[in-house]
PDB file of C-alpha atoms in Angstrom:
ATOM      1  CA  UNK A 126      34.438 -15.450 -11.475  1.00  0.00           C
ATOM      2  CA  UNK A 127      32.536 -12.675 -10.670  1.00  0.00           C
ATOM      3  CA  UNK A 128      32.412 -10.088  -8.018  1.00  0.00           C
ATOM      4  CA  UNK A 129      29.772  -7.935  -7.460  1.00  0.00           C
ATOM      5  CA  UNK A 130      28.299  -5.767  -4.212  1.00  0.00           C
ATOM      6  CA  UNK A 131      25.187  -6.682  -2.585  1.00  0.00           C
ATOM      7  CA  UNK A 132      23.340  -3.591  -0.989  1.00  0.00           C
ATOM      8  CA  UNK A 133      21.479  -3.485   1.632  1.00  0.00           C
ATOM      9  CA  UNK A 134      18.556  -0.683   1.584  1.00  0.00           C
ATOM     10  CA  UNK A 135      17.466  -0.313   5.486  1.00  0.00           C
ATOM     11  CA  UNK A 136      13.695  -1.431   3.967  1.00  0.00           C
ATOM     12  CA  UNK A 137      13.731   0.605   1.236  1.00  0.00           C
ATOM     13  CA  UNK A 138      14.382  -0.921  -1.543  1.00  0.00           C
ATOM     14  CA  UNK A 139      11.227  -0.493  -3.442  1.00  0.00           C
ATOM     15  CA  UNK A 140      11.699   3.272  -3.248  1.00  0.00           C
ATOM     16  CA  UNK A 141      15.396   2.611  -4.205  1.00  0.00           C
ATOM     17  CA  UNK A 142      15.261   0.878  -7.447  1.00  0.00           C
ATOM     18  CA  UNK A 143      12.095   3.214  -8.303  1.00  0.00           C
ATOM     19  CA  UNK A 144      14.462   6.260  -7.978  1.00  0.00           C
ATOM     20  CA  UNK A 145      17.479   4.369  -9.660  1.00  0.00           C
ATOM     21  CA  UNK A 146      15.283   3.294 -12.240  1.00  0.00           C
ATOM     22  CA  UNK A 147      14.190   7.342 -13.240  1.00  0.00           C
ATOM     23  CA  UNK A 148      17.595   8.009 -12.881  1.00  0.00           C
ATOM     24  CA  UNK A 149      19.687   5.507 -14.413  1.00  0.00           C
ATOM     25  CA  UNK A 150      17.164   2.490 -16.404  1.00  0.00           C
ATOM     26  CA  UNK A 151      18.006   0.081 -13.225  1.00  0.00           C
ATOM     27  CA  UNK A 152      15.474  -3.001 -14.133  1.00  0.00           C
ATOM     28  CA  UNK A 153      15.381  -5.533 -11.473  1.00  0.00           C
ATOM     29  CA  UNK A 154      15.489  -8.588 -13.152  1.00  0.00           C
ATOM     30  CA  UNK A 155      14.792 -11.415 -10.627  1.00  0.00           C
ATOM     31  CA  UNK A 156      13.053 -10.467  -6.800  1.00  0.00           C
ATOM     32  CA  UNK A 157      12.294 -12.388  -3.935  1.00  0.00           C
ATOM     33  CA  UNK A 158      10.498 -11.092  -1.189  1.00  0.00           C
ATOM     34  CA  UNK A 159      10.643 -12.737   2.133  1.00  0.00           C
ATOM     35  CA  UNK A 160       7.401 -14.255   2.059  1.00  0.00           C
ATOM     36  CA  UNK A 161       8.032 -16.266  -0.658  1.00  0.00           C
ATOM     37  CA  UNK A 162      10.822 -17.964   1.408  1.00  0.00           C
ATOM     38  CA  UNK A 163      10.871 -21.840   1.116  1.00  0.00           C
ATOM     39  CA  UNK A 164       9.287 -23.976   3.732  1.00  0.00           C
ATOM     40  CA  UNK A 165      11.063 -24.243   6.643  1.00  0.00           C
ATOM     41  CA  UNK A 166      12.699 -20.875   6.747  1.00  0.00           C
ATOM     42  CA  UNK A 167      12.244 -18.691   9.373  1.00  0.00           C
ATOM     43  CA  UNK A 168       9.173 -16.391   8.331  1.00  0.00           C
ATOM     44  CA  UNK A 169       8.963 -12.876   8.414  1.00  0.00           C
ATOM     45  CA  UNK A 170       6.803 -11.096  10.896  1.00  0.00           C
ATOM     46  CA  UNK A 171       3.978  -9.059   9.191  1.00  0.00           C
ATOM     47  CA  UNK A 172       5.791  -5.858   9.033  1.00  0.00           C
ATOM     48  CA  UNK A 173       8.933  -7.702   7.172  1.00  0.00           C
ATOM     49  CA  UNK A 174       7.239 -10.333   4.698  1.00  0.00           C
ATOM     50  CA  UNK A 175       6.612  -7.917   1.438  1.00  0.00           C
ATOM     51  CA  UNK A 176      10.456  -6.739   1.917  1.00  0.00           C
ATOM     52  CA  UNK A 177      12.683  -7.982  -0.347  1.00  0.00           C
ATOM     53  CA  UNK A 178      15.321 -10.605   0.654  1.00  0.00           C
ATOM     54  CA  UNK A 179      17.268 -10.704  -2.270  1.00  0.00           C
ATOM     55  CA  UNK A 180      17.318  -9.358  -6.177  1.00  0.00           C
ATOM     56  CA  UNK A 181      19.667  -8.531  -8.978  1.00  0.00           C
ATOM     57  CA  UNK A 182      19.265  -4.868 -10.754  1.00  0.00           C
ATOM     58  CA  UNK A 183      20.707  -4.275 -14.348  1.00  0.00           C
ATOM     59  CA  UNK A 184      21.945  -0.858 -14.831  1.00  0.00           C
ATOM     60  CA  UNK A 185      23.448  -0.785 -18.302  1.00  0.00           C
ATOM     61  CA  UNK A 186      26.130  -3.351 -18.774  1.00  0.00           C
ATOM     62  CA  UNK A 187      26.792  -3.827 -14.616  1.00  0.00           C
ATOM     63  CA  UNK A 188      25.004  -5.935 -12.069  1.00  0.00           C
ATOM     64  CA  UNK A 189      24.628  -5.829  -8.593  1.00  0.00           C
ATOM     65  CA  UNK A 190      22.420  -6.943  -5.992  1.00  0.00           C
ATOM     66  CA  UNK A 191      20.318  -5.801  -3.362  1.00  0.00           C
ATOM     67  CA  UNK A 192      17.671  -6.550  -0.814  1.00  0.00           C
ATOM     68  CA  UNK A 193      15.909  -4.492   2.302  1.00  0.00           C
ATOM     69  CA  UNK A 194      18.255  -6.197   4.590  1.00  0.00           C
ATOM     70  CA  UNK A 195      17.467  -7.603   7.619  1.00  0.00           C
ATOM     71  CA  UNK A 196      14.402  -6.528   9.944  1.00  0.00           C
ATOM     72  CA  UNK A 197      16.103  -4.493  13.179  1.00  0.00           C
ATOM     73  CA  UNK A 198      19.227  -3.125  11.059  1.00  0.00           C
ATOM     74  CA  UNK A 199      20.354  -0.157  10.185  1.00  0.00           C
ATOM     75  CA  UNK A 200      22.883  -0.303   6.368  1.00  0.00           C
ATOM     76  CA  UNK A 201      25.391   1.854   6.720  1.00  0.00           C
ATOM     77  CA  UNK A 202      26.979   2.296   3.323  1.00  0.00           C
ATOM     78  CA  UNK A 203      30.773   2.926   4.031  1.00  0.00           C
ATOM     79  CA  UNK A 204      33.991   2.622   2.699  1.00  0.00           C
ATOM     80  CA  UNK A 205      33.216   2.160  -1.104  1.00  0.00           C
ATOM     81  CA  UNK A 206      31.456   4.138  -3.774  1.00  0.00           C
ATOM     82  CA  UNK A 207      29.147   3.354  -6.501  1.00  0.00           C
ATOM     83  CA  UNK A 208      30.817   4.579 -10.111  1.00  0.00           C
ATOM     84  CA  UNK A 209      29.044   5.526 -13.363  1.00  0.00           C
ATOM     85  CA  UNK A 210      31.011   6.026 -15.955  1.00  0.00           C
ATOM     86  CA  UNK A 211      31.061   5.240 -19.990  1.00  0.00           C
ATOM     87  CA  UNK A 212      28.486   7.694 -20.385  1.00  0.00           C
ATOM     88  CA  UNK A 213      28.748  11.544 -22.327  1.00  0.00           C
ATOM     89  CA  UNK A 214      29.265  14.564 -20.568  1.00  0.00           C
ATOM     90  CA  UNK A 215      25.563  15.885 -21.000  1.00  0.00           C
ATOM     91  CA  UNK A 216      24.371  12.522 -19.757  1.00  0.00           C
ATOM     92  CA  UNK A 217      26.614  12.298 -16.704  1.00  0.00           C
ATOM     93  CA  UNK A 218      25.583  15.905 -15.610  1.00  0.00           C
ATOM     94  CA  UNK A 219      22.021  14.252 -15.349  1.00  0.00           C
ATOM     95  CA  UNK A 220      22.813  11.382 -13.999  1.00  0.00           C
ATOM     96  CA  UNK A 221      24.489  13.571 -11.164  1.00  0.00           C
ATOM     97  CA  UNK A 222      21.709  16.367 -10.739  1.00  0.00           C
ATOM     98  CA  UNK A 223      19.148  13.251 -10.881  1.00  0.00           C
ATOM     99  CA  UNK A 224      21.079  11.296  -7.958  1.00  0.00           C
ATOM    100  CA  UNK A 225      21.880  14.788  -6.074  1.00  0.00           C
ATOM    101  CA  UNK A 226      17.757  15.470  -5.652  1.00  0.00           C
ATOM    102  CA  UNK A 227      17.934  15.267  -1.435  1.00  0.00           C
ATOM    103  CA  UNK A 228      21.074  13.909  -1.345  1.00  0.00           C
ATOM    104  CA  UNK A 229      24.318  16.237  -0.349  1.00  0.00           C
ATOM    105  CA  UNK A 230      26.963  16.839  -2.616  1.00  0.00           C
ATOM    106  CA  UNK A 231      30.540  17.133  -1.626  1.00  0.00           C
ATOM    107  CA  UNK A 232      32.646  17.414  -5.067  1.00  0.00           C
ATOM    108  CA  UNK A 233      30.222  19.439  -7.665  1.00  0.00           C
ATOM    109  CA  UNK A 234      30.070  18.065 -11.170  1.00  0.00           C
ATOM    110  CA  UNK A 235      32.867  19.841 -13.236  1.00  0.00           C
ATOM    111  CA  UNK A 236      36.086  19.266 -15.820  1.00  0.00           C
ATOM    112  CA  UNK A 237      38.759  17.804 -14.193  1.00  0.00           C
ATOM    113  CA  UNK A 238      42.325  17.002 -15.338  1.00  0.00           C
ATOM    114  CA  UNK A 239      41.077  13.731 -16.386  1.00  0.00           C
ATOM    115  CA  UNK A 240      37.541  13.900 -17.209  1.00  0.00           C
ATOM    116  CA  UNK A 241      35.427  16.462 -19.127  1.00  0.00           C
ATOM    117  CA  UNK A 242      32.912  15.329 -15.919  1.00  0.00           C
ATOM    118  CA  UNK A 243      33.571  14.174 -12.457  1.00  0.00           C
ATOM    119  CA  UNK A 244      31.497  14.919  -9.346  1.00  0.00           C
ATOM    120  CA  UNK A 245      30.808  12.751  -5.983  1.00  0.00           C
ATOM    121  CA  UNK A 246      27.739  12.890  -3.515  1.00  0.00           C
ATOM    122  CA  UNK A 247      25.711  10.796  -1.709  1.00  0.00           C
ATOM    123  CA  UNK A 248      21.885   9.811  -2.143  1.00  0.00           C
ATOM    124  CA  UNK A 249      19.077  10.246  -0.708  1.00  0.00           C
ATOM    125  CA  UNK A 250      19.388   6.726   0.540  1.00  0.00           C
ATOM    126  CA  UNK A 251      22.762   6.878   1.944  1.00  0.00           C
ATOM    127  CA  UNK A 252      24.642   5.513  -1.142  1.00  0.00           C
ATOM    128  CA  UNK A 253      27.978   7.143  -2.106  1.00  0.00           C
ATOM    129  CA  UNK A 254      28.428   7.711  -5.682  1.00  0.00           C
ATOM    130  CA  UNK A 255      30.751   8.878  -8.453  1.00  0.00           C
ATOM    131  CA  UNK A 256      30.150   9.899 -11.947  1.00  0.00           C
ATOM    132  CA  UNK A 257      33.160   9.732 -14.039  1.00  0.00           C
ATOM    133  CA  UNK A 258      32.984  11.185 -17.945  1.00  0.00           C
ATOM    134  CA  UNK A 259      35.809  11.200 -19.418  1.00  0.00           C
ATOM    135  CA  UNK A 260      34.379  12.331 -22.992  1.00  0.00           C
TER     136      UNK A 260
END
């Protein structure tokens, strides 16, 4: 079994995964847009049909998944956090500076009790994050 998030990007995934990409090596590694839906599905209107219904993004050893959503909805990313972790000290700070560009931050990156590095913020997309180096 298996349990991973799917998140929904308001329409902007492309610029998501770009940015994630830059940031972190995210690779998409299988897309589906929603005009490539079978026959018989609902289609998109015009506006909607090069969004992406549904893909899965590598970012070092995790998975998730993603899409734009649906057309007419607004994602609202609450109650959970994305976590990067396993990564050195230097390379967290990055990470976090990277993921901080027009985003707010609301715990700066520093040594904690636990970790040489630990900061939170959100994204310039809306996601909630949490890098975590604990060496």
């Amino acid at each position: 079994m298996q349990v991973q998030p799917h998140l929904d990007y308001g329409g902007r995934f492309d610029q998501a995964m770009a940015f994630y990409g830059k940031v972190m090596g995210a690779k998409v590694t299988f897309m589906m847009r929603y005009k490539d839906a079978p026959e018989g599905q609902p289609k998109p209107s015009p506006a909607w049909a090069e969004k992406v219904m549904h893909a899965n993004i590598q970012v070092g050893d995790s998975q998730f998944m993603a899409s734009d959503g649906r057309e007419g909805q607004t994602p609202a990313f609450s109650g959970f956090m994305m976590s990067v972790g396993d990564v050195p000290n230097a390379e967290g700070q990055r990470i976090f500076n990277a993921l901080a560009e027009g985003g707010q931050v609301f715990m700066p990156y520093q040594k904690t009790f636990w970790a040489e590095g630990f900061g939170m913020l959100v994204d310039r997309f809306g996601m909630t994050w949490m890098v975590n180096c604990e060496h």
